[in-house]
């Protein structure tokens, strides 16, 4: 199971994407609806975290702030359910599309583009 340095992992609706850039083996991008700590409880980064790996998924993954941050994520079919990722060919940017409830209670999609800074975390937002 992919984990970050704190032992956190994604518990629901994992999404994996790959870019040829960023490392010898490219860059894997992973996200999911809920981020869990080692005990399985919701971790503080739930709804706003993605992981990257430049080692083909082996070893510890790097945690980053996701381009879209969704608050109040829970076991529900809308908030941050099955987020989609589209990394850039160079592996330094990623477009995220995910869902959340709007002010009227309707589930809708939100998107943002994030930029990876080599060797640094979190991802900085470039659009929202």
XYZ file of C-alpha atoms in Angstrom:
128
model
C 0.000 0.000 0.000
C 1.462 3.402 -0.950
C 2.266 5.473 2.150
C 3.997 8.762 2.876
C 6.708 9.378 5.485
C 4.047 9.660 8.227
C 2.550 6.278 7.274
C -0.593 7.877 5.836
C -2.445 6.265 2.923
C -5.573 6.771 0.820
C -8.600 4.853 2.086
C -11.253 5.464 -0.590
C -11.487 5.895 -4.371
C -7.775 5.918 -5.253
C -6.773 7.520 -8.541
C -3.378 6.892 -10.139
C -1.851 8.870 -13.015
C 1.595 8.795 -14.653
C 3.813 11.328 -16.393
C 6.967 10.497 -18.352
C 8.781 13.457 -16.778
C 10.097 14.176 -13.317
C 12.339 11.158 -12.844
C 14.092 8.302 -14.634
C 10.914 6.211 -14.279
C 8.595 9.189 -14.724
C 6.329 10.381 -11.940
C 3.352 8.559 -10.456
C 0.604 10.752 -8.981
C -1.840 9.236 -6.477
C -4.839 10.691 -4.690
C -8.096 9.513 -3.150
C -11.215 10.638 -1.340
C -9.935 10.169 2.201
C -6.435 10.178 3.659
C -6.011 7.814 6.619
C -3.358 7.663 9.315
C -1.668 4.437 10.459
C -4.648 3.556 12.684
C -7.124 4.025 9.812
C -8.608 7.266 11.192
C -9.041 10.286 8.927
C -5.766 12.224 8.694
C -5.629 16.050 8.786
C -4.754 16.218 5.051
C -7.989 14.493 3.998
C -9.461 16.260 0.969
C -6.315 18.180 0.101
C -3.414 15.779 -0.404
C -1.799 13.956 -3.288
C 1.244 11.690 -3.339
C 4.030 11.445 -5.918
C 6.654 8.789 -6.577
C 9.600 8.983 -8.970
C 10.731 5.441 -8.114
C 7.979 3.489 -9.850
C 5.892 3.361 -6.673
C 8.543 1.624 -4.581
C 9.296 2.943 -1.097
C 7.861 5.997 0.600
C 5.757 8.414 -1.443
C 6.073 12.220 -1.206
C 2.955 14.001 0.146
C 1.893 17.315 -1.434
C -0.955 19.747 -1.084
C -3.476 18.937 -3.821
C -4.430 21.668 -6.311
C -8.066 21.468 -5.105
C -8.774 21.368 -1.380
C -12.134 19.991 -0.210
C -13.175 20.466 3.408
C -15.585 18.268 5.370
C -14.690 15.107 3.433
C -16.501 12.068 4.766
C -17.741 8.693 3.581
C -20.184 10.293 1.125
C -20.526 10.009 -2.668
C -19.789 13.700 -3.338
C -16.992 15.458 -1.405
C -13.679 14.626 -3.113
C -15.139 11.368 -4.443
C -12.851 9.782 -7.058
C -10.750 12.862 -7.899
C -9.229 12.903 -11.399
C -5.594 13.817 -12.116
C -3.965 14.880 -15.388
C -0.211 15.455 -14.987
C 1.812 17.490 -17.469
C 4.273 15.622 -19.716
C 7.241 17.027 -17.735
C 5.806 15.800 -14.404
C 5.968 19.240 -12.774
C 2.296 20.252 -12.989
C -0.977 18.451 -12.377
C -4.592 19.326 -13.142
C -7.041 18.016 -10.563
C -10.808 17.762 -10.973
C -12.860 16.730 -7.959
C -16.312 17.206 -6.512
C -17.874 18.959 -3.535
C -21.227 20.345 -2.484
C -21.903 23.964 -3.420
C -23.860 26.476 -1.319
C -27.197 25.103 -2.580
C -26.302 21.511 -1.666
C -25.701 20.378 -5.258
C -22.681 18.215 -5.992
C -20.476 19.908 -8.599
C -16.974 19.647 -10.031
C -14.082 21.953 -9.132
C -10.687 22.101 -10.851
C -7.275 23.668 -10.364
C -3.763 23.368 -11.755
C -0.897 22.849 -9.304
C 2.855 23.141 -9.845
C 5.358 20.760 -8.259
C 8.527 22.464 -7.079
C 11.383 19.935 -7.354
C 12.392 18.784 -3.886
C 9.704 20.869 -2.189
C 6.229 20.260 -0.861
C 3.440 21.410 -0.982
C 2.211 22.043 -4.481
C 1.580 25.734 -5.075
C -1.728 26.715 -6.625
C -1.583 28.444 -9.971
C -5.342 28.643 -10.594
C -8.470 27.914 -8.627
